[in-house]
Amino acid sequence: MLTNRRRTKKITLGNLVIGDCSPVVVQSMTNVHTRDIDLCLAQINALAQKGCEVVRLAVPTKADTDALPEIIRQSPVPLVADVHFHYQRALDSINAGIPKIRLNPGNINDRQQVEQVIAACKANHTAIRVGVNEGSIVERKDSHRRQHEQQLNIIDLMIEKLTEYVRIFQDNNFENLVLSAKCHNAARCIAVNRAITQNFDYPLHLGVTHAGDIQTGSVRSAAALGTLLAEGIGDTIRVSLAGDPLTEVDVAWEILSSLRLRQKNAPELIACPTCGRTEINLIEMVEKVKLALTPIKQHLTVAVMGCVVNGPGEADGADVALCGGKNFAVIYRKGQKVASVPADQAVDTLLEQVNIFLKRSN
Ligand code: SF4
């Protein structure tokens, strides 16, 4: 377990605490129209079932904010309204009872409008995530508008912009903040978030923006978020993927459980990559075991290994393990050999032992 979490201020969303060394919170975002209440709630419920603890929604139109009261009423998790171009949508969302909004003050030109939003958030105890985005900074850097900006690198510019934004909130005595700095480049994402910790003590939301498809985006997110989290940086995370948001939640939990930061109430599957020693169809077995374990809502470690030479050692510590041989497999429970069966019975026998383990541990 990592013990070097960065101490920050904290915010609360319902019963959920973000920051101040609280467990890192998993977020995702819907990709349906918020105004379609049933569709939106179905996705929020599916995300919550997967372990998503905060769900962000885009509210680009009045129809979307009109839908919020009912969605908030039925949602099992706290919601965040993404309002970053529309101050009026921000006010509508706050009035609807949203516990948090995502706002980029740089996208709202009129300072008075930003201050109106801050006042409404204060009155309603609504939190705000203030974000700075690499994309908008790159545009500024290329615009040659301010000469000294050319001498600063992107990281410095992002910190400068964030400082400018945060000052607006501090001038208005508003502290209910979460900060974020999004880049699509994992190395830059690490650098800018490290820099934020040197400058601010607000809770930090981590994410790699426009990370890519499931494979590329998962690797980029694991590289950036994993590095930062291992350094104790980050209070909430979102893995952004061009794909089903449910996958984002799975990947986020994999990152957290790999670092032993959090443990989901779900099985943890260990599988060997196979090699020239493998004599069973391990990949197919792994798929079958993974599917069969999906409904289980309890943590246990299950290992599926390709050989009895290295398998038992590699699977040491697993609650239940399968180690393949030539047309057979040996099954272990808590390190004890409990069966040796033909390969075609291996998965069923492993799953029987999983059930025995679960019964005995409850
Ligand atoms: S567990 Fe055995 S089969 Fe699997 S990769 Fe290791 S040596 Fe190869």
mmCIF file of N, CA, C and O and ligand atoms in Angstrom, residues 272-275 277-278 305-307 310-311 314, ligand 1:
data_model
loop_
_atom_site.group_PDB
_atom_site.id
_atom_site.type_symbol
_atom_site.label_atom_id
_atom_site.label_comp_id
_atom_site.label_asym_id
_atom_site.label_seq_id
_atom_site.Cartn_x
_atom_site.Cartn_y
_atom_site.Cartn_z
ATOM 1 N N CYS A 272 -0.622 -15.953 -16.868
ATOM 2 C CA CYS A 272 0.726 -15.908 -17.442
ATOM 3 C C CYS A 272 0.624 -15.587 -18.929
ATOM 4 O O CYS A 272 -0.416 -15.797 -19.551
ATOM 5 N N PRO A 273 1.691 -15.086 -19.527
ATOM 6 C CA PRO A 273 1.608 -14.674 -20.936
ATOM 7 C C PRO A 273 1.721 -15.851 -21.910
ATOM 8 O O PRO A 273 1.588 -15.652 -23.118
ATOM 9 N N THR A 274 1.956 -17.057 -21.399
ATOM 10 C CA THR A 274 2.255 -18.295 -22.147
ATOM 11 C C THR A 274 3.660 -18.214 -22.755
ATOM 12 O O THR A 274 4.185 -17.126 -22.982
ATOM 13 N N CYS A 275 4.222 -19.404 -22.968
ATOM 14 C CA CYS A 275 5.549 -19.478 -23.592
ATOM 15 C C CYS A 275 5.711 -20.867 -24.174
ATOM 16 O O CYS A 275 4.742 -21.627 -24.256
ATOM 17 N N ARG A 277 6.699 -23.450 -22.980
ATOM 18 C CA ARG A 277 6.375 -24.556 -22.062
ATOM 19 C C ARG A 277 4.877 -24.864 -22.031
ATOM 20 O O ARG A 277 4.475 -25.896 -21.516
ATOM 21 N N THR A 278 4.063 -23.932 -22.543
ATOM 22 C CA THR A 278 2.605 -24.066 -22.404
ATOM 23 C C THR A 278 2.090 -25.234 -23.245
ATOM 24 O O THR A 278 2.403 -25.331 -24.429
ATOM 25 N N MET A 305 -2.305 -20.255 -14.905
ATOM 26 C CA MET A 305 -0.911 -20.313 -15.323
ATOM 27 C C MET A 305 -0.689 -21.471 -16.295
ATOM 28 O O MET A 305 -1.343 -22.504 -16.198
ATOM 29 N N GLY A 306 0.285 -21.286 -17.177
ATOM 30 C CA GLY A 306 0.465 -22.226 -18.279
ATOM 31 C C GLY A 306 1.242 -23.481 -17.967
ATOM 32 O O GLY A 306 1.193 -24.431 -18.744
ATOM 33 N N CYS A 307 1.976 -23.531 -16.865
ATOM 34 C CA CYS A 307 2.763 -24.733 -16.630
ATOM 35 C C CYS A 307 2.922 -25.004 -15.139
ATOM 36 O O CYS A 307 2.697 -24.130 -14.308
ATOM 37 N N ASN A 310 6.852 -23.207 -13.548
ATOM 38 C CA ASN A 310 6.908 -21.883 -12.923
ATOM 39 C C ASN A 310 5.561 -21.440 -12.370
ATOM 40 O O ASN A 310 5.495 -20.550 -11.535
ATOM 41 N N GLY A 311 4.491 -22.049 -12.878
ATOM 42 C CA GLY A 311 3.148 -21.602 -12.503
ATOM 43 C C GLY A 311 2.904 -21.526 -11.009
ATOM 44 O O GLY A 311 2.526 -20.470 -10.488
ATOM 45 N N GLU A 314 4.735 -18.653 -9.470
ATOM 46 C CA GLU A 314 4.230 -17.351 -9.922
ATOM 47 C C GLU A 314 2.847 -17.065 -9.329
ATOM 48 O O GLU A 314 2.488 -15.923 -9.095
HETATM 49 S S1 SF4 B 1 3.924 -19.843 -16.086
HETATM 50 FE FE1 SF4 B 1 4.966 -21.437 -17.273
HETATM 51 S S2 SF4 B 1 3.911 -21.408 -19.243
HETATM 52 FE FE2 SF4 B 1 3.407 -19.493 -18.258
HETATM 53 S S3 SF4 B 1 4.922 -18.063 -19.042
HETATM 54 FE FE3 SF4 B 1 5.689 -18.848 -17.089
HETATM 55 S S4 SF4 B 1 6.989 -20.600 -17.677
HETATM 56 FE FE4 SF4 B 1 5.719 -20.125 -19.453
#
